[in-house]
């Protein structure tokens, strides 16, 4: 609990290899930015410091680089929002654990920028290309084994779990192989805080929204609305597979909720993939249709800092004309700075109904 008589504020807590260095770093701190990505990208942390006395450049920087090379420096960060809702209540945003990946010095003015990632470059998962045959595995089983062999834990949050008689990993890193499997299955993947998380976006989209952003209601400071490219919108998708021995064709077709067979501009996405049944083909068609259409309506908003706005949560837009509706957060960027306080920028895409 904070002192309820003090003005509201947000403070970062920063640890290097388990040691709280917040008080030491605070006099030099310009900003801390935590980027929380929804899928296929690692989360990252960026710390910017002023270095007018060259303390960091001439002393700490060299030690940090040597230390990071030897021990894979771990950085942990938490944002604490104090007294924003009154009563001295604290609201934490645990950003997670990251591994140092780069340090940059620039100027004038003299600054040092420290960047860290939730999926370490030092590990084999994103570095070593491998060859392996995976036989009689589920997607969750492959993900769990790959995570464990790379020192990570795994969380599988999807009601469907594809089964593979055989899949070939050929001259591919573990993370790229897993991303390809997830994309084919319509499952999203993210790396955060020492964990691989696999989830079904459709199930996340169905969750209740955490915030309503109404045009002119004052909860935001900036906004931008966009539509996708012309080729990002398909009206249907067909998955087909011809069995080599019998020549039998298995197919499944998925259509958008507002599909009109008489519409001259209809575009159909064609996918050729190995499937066992028409039901499996249709399910895969639905997932691929979602995958290709999901960026048709996008928006971004900058708001006063909000620890509840993280990737995967949904928000509702009202009084925005053609952009009205429910959206899922694909990226949340939280920044605490010495000049601007605490801000959150969210990038949204509209939830896809009827898939």
Short mmCIF file of C-alpha atoms in Angstrom, two decimals:
data_model
loop_
_atom_site.label_atom_id
_atom_site.label_comp_id
_atom_site.label_asym_id
_atom_site.label_seq_id
_atom_site.Cartn_x
_atom_site.Cartn_y
_atom_site.Cartn_z
CA UNK A 1 0.00 0.00 0.00
CA UNK A 2 1.09 3.55 -0.77
CA UNK A 3 0.48 6.71 1.21
CA UNK A 4 -3.04 7.74 0.21
CA UNK A 5 -2.18 11.41 0.79
CA UNK A 6 0.51 11.42 -1.90
CA UNK A 7 -0.13 12.21 -5.57
CA UNK A 8 -0.58 9.24 -7.84
CA UNK A 9 2.53 8.01 -9.62
CA UNK A 10 4.05 4.95 -11.30
CA UNK A 11 7.47 3.65 -10.40
CA UNK A 12 9.50 0.85 -11.97
CA UNK A 13 11.30 -1.83 -9.99
CA UNK A 14 14.35 -3.09 -11.90
CA UNK A 15 16.45 -6.11 -10.97
CA UNK A 16 19.70 -7.29 -12.55
CA UNK A 17 20.45 -10.95 -11.81
CA UNK A 18 18.13 -10.89 -8.81
CA UNK A 19 19.58 -7.69 -7.31
CA UNK A 20 17.25 -4.68 -7.00
CA UNK A 21 19.16 -1.79 -8.61
CA UNK A 22 16.22 0.63 -8.79
CA UNK A 23 17.65 3.20 -6.37
CA UNK A 24 21.05 3.15 -8.11
CA UNK A 25 19.64 3.53 -11.60
CA UNK A 26 16.83 6.00 -10.85
CA UNK A 27 18.94 9.24 -10.97
CA UNK A 28 19.94 8.40 -14.55
CA UNK A 29 16.66 6.90 -15.77
CA UNK A 30 15.03 8.51 -18.80
CA UNK A 31 12.50 5.79 -19.57
CA UNK A 32 11.59 2.12 -19.26
CA UNK A 33 9.49 0.56 -22.03
CA UNK A 34 7.89 -2.86 -21.89
CA UNK A 35 6.48 -4.24 -25.17
CA UNK A 36 3.96 -7.06 -24.78
CA UNK A 37 3.30 -8.81 -28.12
CA UNK A 38 0.33 -11.06 -28.79
CA UNK A 39 1.87 -13.61 -31.16
CA UNK A 40 5.00 -14.80 -32.98
CA UNK A 41 7.23 -12.17 -31.40
CA UNK A 42 9.11 -12.14 -28.13
CA UNK A 43 8.32 -9.51 -25.52
CA UNK A 44 11.07 -6.97 -24.97
CA UNK A 45 12.29 -4.42 -22.44
CA UNK A 46 14.14 -1.17 -23.22
CA UNK A 47 15.84 0.97 -20.56
CA UNK A 48 17.17 4.43 -21.52
CA UNK A 49 19.64 6.27 -19.29
CA UNK A 50 21.21 9.71 -19.42
CA UNK A 51 25.02 9.56 -19.23
CA UNK A 52 26.28 13.14 -18.98
CA UNK A 53 29.10 12.10 -16.65
CA UNK A 54 30.08 9.11 -18.85
CA UNK A 55 29.63 6.87 -15.84
CA UNK A 56 27.82 4.20 -17.82
CA UNK A 57 29.95 4.46 -20.95
CA UNK A 58 33.34 4.33 -19.23
CA UNK A 59 32.64 2.10 -16.26
CA UNK A 60 29.40 0.11 -16.08
CA UNK A 61 28.93 -0.48 -19.79
CA UNK A 62 32.14 -2.47 -20.27
CA UNK A 63 31.49 -4.51 -17.14
CA UNK A 64 27.93 -5.22 -18.22
CA UNK A 65 28.99 -6.43 -21.66
CA UNK A 66 31.60 -8.77 -20.19
CA UNK A 67 29.21 -9.95 -17.52
CA UNK A 68 26.42 -10.57 -19.99
CA UNK A 69 28.70 -12.61 -22.24
CA UNK A 70 29.74 -14.76 -19.33
CA UNK A 71 26.53 -15.14 -17.33
CA UNK A 72 23.65 -14.21 -19.67
CA UNK A 73 22.50 -11.24 -17.60
CA UNK A 74 18.86 -11.52 -16.51
CA UNK A 75 16.75 -8.41 -16.08
CA UNK A 76 13.39 -8.34 -14.33
CA UNK A 77 11.03 -5.37 -14.27
CA UNK A 78 7.73 -4.52 -12.58
CA UNK A 79 5.69 -1.33 -12.93
CA UNK A 80 3.85 -0.26 -9.75
CA UNK A 81 0.96 2.14 -10.26
CA UNK A 82 0.47 3.86 -6.89
CA UNK A 83 -2.69 5.51 -5.59
CA UNK A 84 -4.30 5.96 -9.05
CA UNK A 85 -7.72 4.93 -7.79
CA UNK A 86 -7.36 6.43 -4.31
CA UNK A 87 -7.04 4.84 -0.90
CA UNK A 88 -3.33 4.14 -1.38
CA UNK A 89 -3.98 1.03 -3.49
CA UNK A 90 -1.09 -0.32 -5.59
CA UNK A 91 -1.58 -1.98 -8.99
CA UNK A 92 1.42 -3.92 -10.29
CA UNK A 93 2.25 -4.83 -13.88
CA UNK A 94 4.79 -7.68 -13.78
CA UNK A 95 6.72 -7.35 -17.05
CA UNK A 96 8.57 -10.62 -16.49
CA UNK A 97 12.16 -11.74 -16.90
CA UNK A 98 14.35 -10.83 -19.88
CA UNK A 99 17.86 -11.56 -21.07
CA UNK A 100 20.18 -8.72 -22.07
CA UNK A 101 20.60 -8.70 -25.85
CA UNK A 102 22.17 -5.29 -26.69
CA UNK A 103 23.62 -2.11 -25.19
CA UNK A 104 23.95 1.07 -27.26
CA UNK A 105 25.59 4.39 -26.44
CA UNK A 106 24.67 7.52 -28.44
CA UNK A 107 24.70 11.30 -28.26
CA UNK A 108 24.53 14.15 -27.86
CA UNK A 109 22.88 14.20 -25.42
CA UNK A 110 24.78 11.22 -24.05
CA UNK A 111 22.45 8.27 -23.54
CA UNK A 112 22.79 4.54 -22.99
CA UNK A 113 20.05 2.19 -24.20
CA UNK A 114 19.77 -1.32 -22.74
CA UNK A 115 17.60 -3.82 -24.59
CA UNK A 116 16.51 -7.24 -23.37
CA UNK A 117 14.28 -9.97 -24.78
CA UNK A 118 11.99 -12.62 -23.31
CA UNK A 119 13.31 -15.25 -25.76
CA UNK A 120 17.10 -15.30 -25.31
CA UNK A 121 19.39 -15.20 -28.33
CA UNK A 122 21.91 -17.16 -26.26
CA UNK A 123 19.65 -20.21 -26.22
CA UNK A 124 19.45 -22.87 -28.90
CA UNK A 125 15.77 -22.27 -29.62
CA UNK A 126 16.27 -19.33 -31.96
CA UNK A 127 19.86 -20.05 -32.98
CA UNK A 128 20.52 -23.71 -33.86
CA UNK A 129 19.01 -25.22 -37.00
CA UNK A 130 18.06 -28.85 -36.48
CA UNK A 131 16.83 -31.95 -38.31
CA UNK A 132 14.35 -34.19 -36.53
CA UNK A 133 11.37 -36.41 -37.35
CA UNK A 134 8.44 -36.02 -34.96
CA UNK A 135 6.17 -39.09 -34.99
CA UNK A 136 2.87 -39.55 -33.13
CA UNK A 137 2.94 -36.17 -31.39
CA UNK A 138 0.29 -33.61 -30.54
CA UNK A 139 1.04 -29.92 -31.01
CA UNK A 140 1.05 -29.43 -27.24
CA UNK A 141 3.47 -32.36 -26.88
CA UNK A 142 5.91 -30.88 -29.39
CA UNK A 143 5.66 -27.45 -27.76
CA UNK A 144 6.21 -28.87 -24.28
CA UNK A 145 9.26 -30.86 -25.37
CA UNK A 146 10.81 -27.95 -27.27
CA UNK A 147 10.20 -25.60 -24.34
CA UNK A 148 11.71 -28.03 -21.82
CA UNK A 149 14.80 -28.69 -23.91
CA UNK A 150 15.41 -24.94 -24.08
CA UNK A 151 14.95 -24.21 -20.38
CA UNK A 152 11.42 -22.82 -20.73
CA UNK A 153 8.02 -23.85 -19.43
CA UNK A 154 4.96 -24.26 -21.66
CA UNK A 155 1.30 -23.29 -21.33
CA UNK A 156 -1.23 -24.65 -23.84
CA UNK A 157 -4.54 -22.74 -23.84
CA UNK A 158 -6.60 -24.13 -26.71
CA UNK A 159 -9.50 -26.57 -26.75
CA UNK A 160 -8.15 -28.29 -29.89
CA UNK A 161 -4.80 -30.06 -30.02
CA UNK A 162 -3.75 -31.27 -33.50
CA UNK A 163 -2.22 -34.74 -33.75
CA UNK A 164 0.60 -35.48 -36.19
CA UNK A 165 1.49 -38.93 -37.44
CA UNK A 166 4.76 -37.45 -38.66
CA UNK A 167 6.28 -34.00 -39.06
CA UNK A 168 9.76 -33.20 -40.35
CA UNK A 169 11.90 -30.48 -38.79
CA UNK A 170 14.45 -29.87 -41.53
CA UNK A 171 17.30 -27.37 -41.08
CA UNK A 172 15.02 -25.21 -38.97
CA UNK A 173 15.36 -23.67 -35.52
CA UNK A 174 13.03 -24.94 -32.83
CA UNK A 175 11.14 -21.65 -32.62
CA UNK A 176 10.65 -21.34 -36.39
CA UNK A 177 9.47 -24.95 -36.60
CA UNK A 178 6.97 -24.38 -33.80
CA UNK A 179 5.74 -21.11 -35.35
CA UNK A 180 5.08 -22.90 -38.65
CA UNK A 181 3.11 -25.64 -36.87
CA UNK A 182 1.07 -23.06 -34.97
CA UNK A 183 0.27 -21.03 -38.07
CA UNK A 184 -0.85 -24.16 -39.93
CA UNK A 185 -3.08 -25.10 -37.00
CA UNK A 186 -4.45 -21.58 -36.47
CA UNK A 187 -2.91 -21.44 -33.00
CA UNK A 188 -1.10 -18.36 -31.70
CA UNK A 189 2.30 -18.52 -30.00
CA UNK A 190 4.11 -16.07 -27.79
CA UNK A 191 7.17 -16.11 -25.56
CA UNK A 192 6.93 -14.31 -22.24
CA UNK A 193 8.65 -14.51 -18.85
CA UNK A 194 10.46 -17.78 -19.47
CA UNK A 195 7.40 -19.44 -20.93
CA UNK A 196 5.95 -20.41 -24.31
CA UNK A 197 2.21 -19.75 -24.45
CA UNK A 198 0.09 -21.37 -27.17
CA UNK A 199 -3.52 -20.19 -27.40
CA UNK A 200 -6.55 -20.06 -29.67
CA UNK A 201 -7.25 -16.45 -30.64
CA UNK A 202 -10.93 -17.21 -31.22
CA UNK A 203 -11.26 -18.30 -27.59
CA UNK A 204 -9.41 -15.18 -26.39
CA UNK A 205 -11.67 -13.00 -28.56
CA UNK A 206 -14.76 -14.44 -26.86
CA UNK A 207 -13.67 -13.17 -23.43
CA UNK A 208 -15.41 -10.10 -21.94
CA UNK A 209 -13.87 -6.75 -22.86
CA UNK A 210 -11.84 -4.93 -20.19
CA UNK A 211 -12.34 -1.38 -21.47
CA UNK A 212 -14.75 0.68 -23.59
CA UNK A 213 -13.17 3.41 -25.70
CA UNK A 214 -15.95 5.76 -26.75
CA UNK A 215 -15.12 8.58 -29.14
CA UNK A 216 -14.66 11.72 -27.06
CA UNK A 217 -14.92 10.02 -23.65
CA UNK A 218 -11.46 11.20 -22.61
CA UNK A 219 -9.86 7.82 -21.85
CA UNK A 220 -7.31 8.26 -24.66
CA UNK A 221 -4.90 10.99 -25.78
CA UNK A 222 -4.21 9.86 -29.37
CA UNK A 223 -5.78 7.48 -31.86
CA UNK A 224 -5.28 6.08 -35.37
CA UNK A 225 -7.71 3.96 -37.42
CA UNK A 226 -6.77 1.87 -40.44
CA UNK A 227 -8.13 -0.61 -42.95
CA UNK A 228 -6.13 -3.52 -44.33
CA UNK A 229 -4.84 -3.90 -47.87
CA UNK A 230 -7.27 -5.01 -50.57
CA UNK A 231 -5.87 -8.54 -50.64
CA UNK A 232 -6.27 -9.02 -46.88
CA UNK A 233 -9.98 -9.78 -47.12
CA UNK A 234 -11.16 -13.15 -48.39
CA UNK A 235 -14.81 -14.18 -48.50
CA UNK A 236 -14.06 -17.91 -48.34
CA UNK A 237 -11.27 -20.46 -47.97
CA UNK A 238 -10.98 -23.96 -49.39
CA UNK A 239 -8.59 -26.61 -48.04
CA UNK A 240 -7.95 -29.54 -50.38
CA UNK A 241 -5.88 -32.71 -50.18
CA UNK A 242 -5.55 -35.53 -52.73
CA UNK A 243 -4.62 -38.89 -51.26
CA UNK A 244 -1.56 -40.18 -53.21
CA UNK A 245 -2.64 -43.83 -53.28
CA UNK A 246 -6.35 -43.53 -54.12
CA UNK A 247 -6.52 -40.09 -55.70
CA UNK A 248 -9.49 -39.31 -53.46
CA UNK A 249 -9.94 -35.59 -52.90
CA UNK A 250 -10.74 -34.38 -49.38
CA UNK A 251 -11.87 -30.80 -49.05
CA UNK A 252 -13.54 -28.35 -46.72
CA UNK A 253 -14.79 -24.81 -47.31
CA UNK A 254 -15.25 -21.99 -44.81
CA UNK A 255 -17.09 -18.72 -45.54
CA UNK A 256 -17.37 -15.38 -43.83
CA UNK A 257 -20.51 -14.54 -41.87
CA UNK A 258 -21.72 -12.07 -44.53
CA UNK A 259 -20.81 -14.25 -47.51
CA UNK A 260 -22.85 -13.51 -50.65
CA UNK A 261 -22.38 -15.99 -53.47
CA UNK A 262 -23.60 -13.42 -56.02
CA UNK A 263 -20.94 -10.86 -55.08
CA UNK A 264 -18.63 -10.32 -58.07
CA UNK A 265 -15.65 -9.34 -55.91
CA UNK A 266 -15.56 -12.56 -53.86
CA UNK A 267 -12.04 -13.87 -53.28
CA UNK A 268 -11.36 -17.46 -52.24
CA UNK A 269 -8.18 -18.47 -50.43
CA UNK A 270 -6.85 -21.83 -51.66
CA UNK A 271 -4.87 -24.01 -49.23
CA UNK A 272 -3.31 -27.38 -50.03
CA UNK A 273 -2.62 -29.34 -46.84
CA UNK A 274 -2.67 -32.94 -45.66
CA UNK A 275 -5.95 -33.64 -43.86
CA UNK A 276 -7.68 -36.85 -42.78
CA UNK A 277 -11.33 -35.85 -43.21
CA UNK A 278 -13.69 -33.23 -44.54
CA UNK A 279 -14.33 -31.99 -41.01
CA UNK A 280 -10.61 -31.48 -40.44
CA UNK A 281 -10.33 -29.70 -43.79
CA UNK A 282 -13.18 -27.33 -42.89
CA UNK A 283 -11.72 -26.58 -39.46
CA UNK A 284 -8.38 -25.76 -41.06
CA UNK A 285 -10.12 -23.58 -43.66
CA UNK A 286 -11.84 -21.63 -40.87
CA UNK A 287 -8.54 -21.03 -39.08
CA UNK A 288 -6.75 -19.94 -42.28
CA UNK A 289 -9.60 -17.61 -43.19
CA UNK A 290 -9.25 -15.97 -39.79
CA UNK A 291 -5.48 -15.79 -40.18
CA UNK A 292 -5.66 -13.94 -43.51
CA UNK A 293 -8.59 -11.65 -42.68
CA UNK A 294 -7.78 -10.55 -39.16
CA UNK A 295 -6.06 -7.26 -40.04
CA UNK A 296 -8.91 -5.86 -42.14
CA UNK A 297 -9.77 -3.31 -39.42
CA UNK A 298 -7.08 -2.08 -37.04
CA UNK A 299 -6.72 0.76 -34.56
CA UNK A 300 -4.20 2.15 -32.10
CA UNK A 301 -4.70 4.28 -29.01
CA UNK A 302 -2.38 6.02 -26.57
CA UNK A 303 -3.82 6.25 -23.06
CA UNK A 304 -2.77 7.09 -19.52
CA UNK A 305 -0.90 4.07 -18.17
CA UNK A 306 -3.13 1.07 -17.60
CA UNK A 307 -1.61 -2.21 -16.28
CA UNK A 308 -4.75 -4.14 -17.32
CA UNK A 309 -4.19 -3.48 -21.02
CA UNK A 310 -1.98 -6.38 -22.10
CA UNK A 311 -1.82 -8.46 -25.25
CA UNK A 312 -4.79 -10.78 -25.74
CA UNK A 313 -7.38 -8.73 -23.82
CA UNK A 314 -10.35 -7.27 -25.69
CA UNK A 315 -11.69 -3.71 -25.78
CA UNK A 316 -14.89 -2.24 -27.20
CA UNK A 317 -14.92 0.75 -29.58
CA UNK A 318 -18.06 2.89 -29.70
CA UNK A 319 -19.02 5.92 -31.84
CA UNK A 320 -16.16 5.29 -34.29
CA UNK A 321 -18.34 4.67 -37.36
CA UNK A 322 -17.07 1.74 -39.43
CA UNK A 323 -14.56 0.90 -36.70
CA UNK A 324 -17.19 0.19 -34.04
CA UNK A 325 -17.01 -3.21 -32.44
CA UNK A 326 -14.95 -5.51 -30.29
CA UNK A 327 -11.17 -5.60 -30.74
CA UNK A 328 -8.35 -7.75 -29.42
CA UNK A 329 -5.06 -6.24 -28.26
CA UNK A 330 -2.21 -7.49 -30.46
CA UNK A 331 0.47 -5.31 -28.86
CA UNK A 332 0.67 -3.24 -25.67
CA UNK A 333 3.58 -0.85 -25.10
CA UNK A 334 3.94 0.40 -21.52
CA UNK A 335 6.35 3.28 -20.91
CA UNK A 336 7.38 4.95 -17.66
CA UNK A 337 9.46 8.07 -18.32
CA UNK A 338 10.99 10.86 -16.29
CA UNK A 339 9.25 13.45 -18.46
CA UNK A 340 5.86 11.98 -19.36
CA UNK A 341 4.85 9.73 -16.49
CA UNK A 342 3.18 6.43 -17.36
CA UNK A 343 1.55 5.82 -20.76
CA UNK A 344 0.18 2.78 -22.56
CA UNK A 345 -0.12 2.43 -26.33
CA UNK A 346 -2.24 -0.43 -27.64
CA UNK A 347 -2.49 -1.81 -31.17
CA UNK A 348 -5.80 -3.48 -31.91
CA UNK A 349 -7.44 -5.59 -34.59
CA UNK A 350 -11.15 -6.14 -34.85
CA UNK A 351 -12.51 -9.43 -33.59
CA UNK A 352 -13.61 -11.68 -36.43
CA UNK A 353 -17.20 -12.81 -35.95
CA UNK A 354 -18.67 -15.77 -37.78
CA UNK A 355 -15.51 -17.84 -38.31
#
